[in-house]
Amino acid sequence: MPTSTIAHTAASDGQVRRSRRKEARPGELLDAALDLFVEKGFAATRVEEVAQRAGVSKGTLFLYFPSKEDLFKAVVRENISGRFAEWNEEFDRFKGSTQEMLRYCLFSWWERIGSTKASGIPKLMMSEAQNFPELTEFYQHEVIQPGTSLIERLLRRGVTSGEFRPMDLKYGVVLVMAPMLFLAMWRHSLGSCCASHLELDPKQYLNAQLDMLLHGFSAQNSPITALQENQFQ
Amino acid sequence: MPTSTIAHTAASDGQVRRSRRKEARPGELLDAALDLFVEKGFAATRVEEVAQRAGVSKGTLFLYFPSKEDLFKAVVRENISGRFAEWNEEFDRFKGSTQEMLRYCLFSWWERIGSTKASGIPKLMMSEAQNFPELTEFYQHEVIQPGTSLIERLLRRGVTSGEFRPMDLKYGVVLVMAPMLFLAMWRHSLGSCCASHLELDPKQYLNAQLDMLLHGFSAQNSPITALQENQFQ
Amino acid sequence: MPTSTIAHTAASDGQVRRSRRKEARPGELLDAALDLFVEKGFAATRVEEVAQRAGVSKGTLFLYFPSKEDLFKAVVRENISGRFAEWNEEFDRFKGSTQEMLRYCLFSWWERIGSTKASGIPKLMMSEAQNFPELTEFYQHEVIQPGTSLIERLLRRGVTSGEFRPMDLKYGVVLVMAPMLFLAMWRHSLGSCCASHLELDPKQYLNAQLDMLLHGFSAQNSPITALQENQFQ
Amino acid sequence: MPTSTIAHTAASDGQVRRSRRKEARPGELLDAALDLFVEKGFAATRVEEVAQRAGVSKGTLFLYFPSKEDLFKAVVRENISGRFAEWNEEFDRFKGSTQEMLRYCLFSWWERIGSTKASGIPKLMMSEAQNFPELTEFYQHEVIQPGTSLIERLLRRGVTSGEFRPMDLKYGVVLVMAPMLFLAMWRHSLGSCCASHLELDPKQYLNAQLDMLLHGFSAQNSPITALQENQFQ
DNA sequence: CATGAATGAGTGTTCATTCAT
DNA sequence: CATGAATGAACACTCATTCAT
């Protein structure tokens, strides 16, 4: 009951703090919207429910976001696009090897997006892309392109330094991105539904991915890896 | 179980003529529904459009499937035919190296599933898993488990023969499956929407995956690969 | 209560004639829509009320008319545009003097439009033209242009035959149209609200207009006219 | 009577300073509202836009006018200032022929009303008469009746002097009024919407009307007129 | 006195579902 | 069996009105 703030008159300091009207902050709306979009998808989420969950009226929502699509865009910006600036800066300052950088990339993605509610957004986009072309274009520009640029940059660094083999960067980028996206989608769909024998421990999954990105399955490659044991957490 | 209501009428005259006629319509409806569900998702698909595409009236559709949800369930069930028996047999007879077997696995999947309409089913399941838990469980048993067993078997063969490093098979399996599922979903969603810089050539993508599964990015691994050139088609 | 036709089972001839569902005919919807559009204007008329008055559900209305604007267009076509073909034919066959033709023009307009509910449409268009540009364009093409063509033709005939003075046809047309439009608007607004000292008898008003169109106020013109006495009905 | 609540506070200090400040705002609001009501109609005008255009907040508007309807009433009342006294005096002093007087009547109406913002009021009244019966009655008394009296007086003068034929004054008055009202409405609705073949030059239109009021279309009447050429500006 | 954030009833349109024929 | 006309609940978005500050 977010409306519990109603009529909470602060008698002590002489000031009336809260009244019948809920003071809306866009933040609460964005949180509520993220929850519902991830849970139900874009189309199936009713704006009224978003408003209710944020403890305000439908009208108030439209006061802050001119349309449902704009609300969604704001959610994406708040939870995903906004992160790329910081990431790029971190990459600028990164001192270690590119292998370490790749590891950092996967694990910071996990901490900032993968393990949060925001990880539901990629799944959502996959599901609804066809039906909302404008949102899709937005997502392309705000998420896909910055994300691929970031990874491309990383791979280029590795190739330049001689750590990585020369490669077609386009497919290299997808090789790095796909497992992250897959993990996000898996957790929000099949992985979450059934106590499956395939319930993945995310960090172990990412370690396995990382290990394979670097060394592959082949036996002649370096032998001690996440694929063998759960030694990395 | 809407499909069970269909085919159990023609017991009297021994001929399946009447029942065959009846079964013709649900089949067309299921085909039409698969196309549309994959293209637009469950919610955005209108039953009337399904009926039109199948050449029948909306009323007729509801004659065969008591609700849109039942239609959806029937679509998913119908398209999960057990291809796994055949695959297992092929694996029994396979003579080459496990590396070749892995390659065969990815490419036969592409030919039989990935490049066909059936590739829409994983996307559907990912998108709608939350809304159809009963269906999800069914999918787990009928597809995910047989599929993982198949790949697990393959990996075990590789480890036993010394071609592959020892590994935690659970994560190994996901490493193999993820790119296939990702490819299927990508093609049916974001990948098809935007004239993206990320439009993937499926065979090249699979080659790149295969290459990385075997060798990873590292420079000390075998240098000439699909990642470098487009020599594989 | 148009829904009184419900469950009116015709027991006599063995046939069930009417059932719970109302059989909608677009005609009833058009009638209801004309009533309400004229009474309340386009924007203020709720489609649900139109449907109710026609005795059907809101959904049924959208079965016949894809949008409120289309409903309006159909109303205009049914009640106004459709008349011009007949009018043109009558003008083709007209044998008398152009003065008689002008009289015929005004009075047949009165019988077919001015005295009917359709006379509310011009007022409505005047009120709402600015807010519904698409409707306005439609009205231009379907009503204003055919109407002006008809009158222009009439005036040209009179000038050619020497009955009328040479004139700038554009303003001649407006001189003829304006009083008809004014009468229609007056009746649906100020004229209908108050038992005014200006309550106009339409036929007398039209006679006065006709007389003035032909002769003006001047004393040197033909003396016996509608302006003097109420001899015409 | 919302305007009565405004100006009766400043009795104490004799100076109208404070009250003058207060009155400034309603004036701006009424101006803004007139513009918008005329342009868009009552329903389509948003109070927020009125407030913005007047440079105040929405809340302030409701401080002065308890509702949108009250604002509308105030707008109409405000803009019906008694110009009729002046007009009557001018008629008292008029020396020329009644034909000249009629011409003066039309053109001074154009200068004082027709060409100004005030010409929007008749359109408003025509559009909204049904919804504001109380206002309509007010308009009858304050505008229609004085106006008709003025014209009636003019026509009577012409008949008495022998310039005009004897006539039923009631219809004579409408014959004179109708084209003025029509012009005002046309300019504010259809005439302004469409780059129509019927875009009217007001002075030419009034000349044509005047000419026809005096002579009609008939060929035996005086031949050189505004209907023939555009020689009058 | 002035503000503007908050409200919530109201509207056009869609679409799964029903049912008389 | 098959049809398709009819239904009505649902939903995004608007805007006059309120009221705490």
PDB file of C-alpha atoms (C1' of nucleotides) in Angstrom, chain C residues 2 28-37 39-59 61-62 68 71, chain E residues 10-13:
ATOM      1  CA  PRO C   2     -35.764  -0.105 -30.220  1.00  0.00           C
ATOM      2  CA  GLU C  28     -30.802   2.668 -38.297  1.00  0.00           C
ATOM      3  CA  LEU C  29     -27.299   3.634 -37.306  1.00  0.00           C
ATOM      4  CA  LEU C  30     -27.208   6.367 -39.912  1.00  0.00           C
ATOM      5  CA  ASP C  31     -30.525   7.716 -38.673  1.00  0.00           C
ATOM      6  CA  ALA C  32     -29.405   7.693 -35.079  1.00  0.00           C
ATOM      7  CA  ALA C  33     -26.110   9.272 -36.015  1.00  0.00           C
ATOM      8  CA  LEU C  34     -27.764  12.041 -37.984  1.00  0.00           C
ATOM      9  CA  ASP C  35     -29.996  12.830 -35.030  1.00  0.00           C
ATOM     10  CA  LEU C  36     -27.163  13.011 -32.574  1.00  0.00           C
ATOM     11  CA  PHE C  37     -24.636  14.749 -34.783  1.00  0.00           C
ATOM     12  CA  GLU C  39     -28.229  17.748 -31.940  1.00  0.00           C
ATOM     13  CA  LYS C  40     -24.810  17.755 -30.291  1.00  0.00           C
ATOM     14  CA  GLY C  41     -22.198  18.243 -32.969  1.00  0.00           C
ATOM     15  CA  PHE C  42     -19.587  15.807 -34.193  1.00  0.00           C
ATOM     16  CA  ALA C  43     -17.131  15.901 -31.313  1.00  0.00           C
ATOM     17  CA  ALA C  44     -19.737  15.884 -28.565  1.00  0.00           C
ATOM     18  CA  THR C  45     -21.588  12.881 -29.958  1.00  0.00           C
ATOM     19  CA  ARG C  46     -20.489   9.644 -28.371  1.00  0.00           C
ATOM     20  CA  VAL C  47     -20.475   6.643 -30.637  1.00  0.00           C
ATOM     21  CA  GLU C  48     -21.868   4.542 -27.858  1.00  0.00           C
ATOM     22  CA  GLU C  49     -24.922   6.746 -27.710  1.00  0.00           C
ATOM     23  CA  VAL C  50     -25.396   6.405 -31.442  1.00  0.00           C
ATOM     24  CA  ALA C  51     -25.262   2.647 -31.087  1.00  0.00           C
ATOM     25  CA  GLN C  52     -27.669   2.656 -28.182  1.00  0.00           C
ATOM     26  CA  ARG C  53     -30.156   4.779 -30.048  1.00  0.00           C
ATOM     27  CA  ALA C  54     -29.964   2.394 -32.981  1.00  0.00           C
ATOM     28  CA  GLY C  55     -30.500  -0.448 -30.559  1.00  0.00           C
ATOM     29  CA  VAL C  56     -27.165  -2.142 -31.095  1.00  0.00           C
ATOM     30  CA  SER C  57     -23.911  -2.389 -29.241  1.00  0.00           C
ATOM     31  CA  LYS C  58     -20.896  -0.192 -29.716  1.00  0.00           C
ATOM     32  CA  GLY C  59     -19.043  -3.064 -31.329  1.00  0.00           C
ATOM     33  CA  LEU C  61     -21.352   0.151 -35.000  1.00  0.00           C
ATOM     34  CA  PHE C  62     -17.679  -0.378 -35.697  1.00  0.00           C
ATOM     35  CA  LYS C  68     -16.509   7.826 -36.121  1.00  0.00           C
ATOM     36  CA  LEU C  71     -19.800   7.214 -39.819  1.00  0.00           C
TER      37      LEU C  71
ATOM     38  C1'  DG E  10     -14.938   9.870 -20.018  1.00  0.00           C
ATOM     39  C1'  DT E  11     -14.073   8.375 -25.170  1.00  0.00           C
ATOM     40  C1'  DG E  12     -12.816   6.018 -29.604  1.00  0.00           C
ATOM     41  C1'  DT E  13     -11.401   1.713 -30.904  1.00  0.00           C
TER      42       DT E  13
END
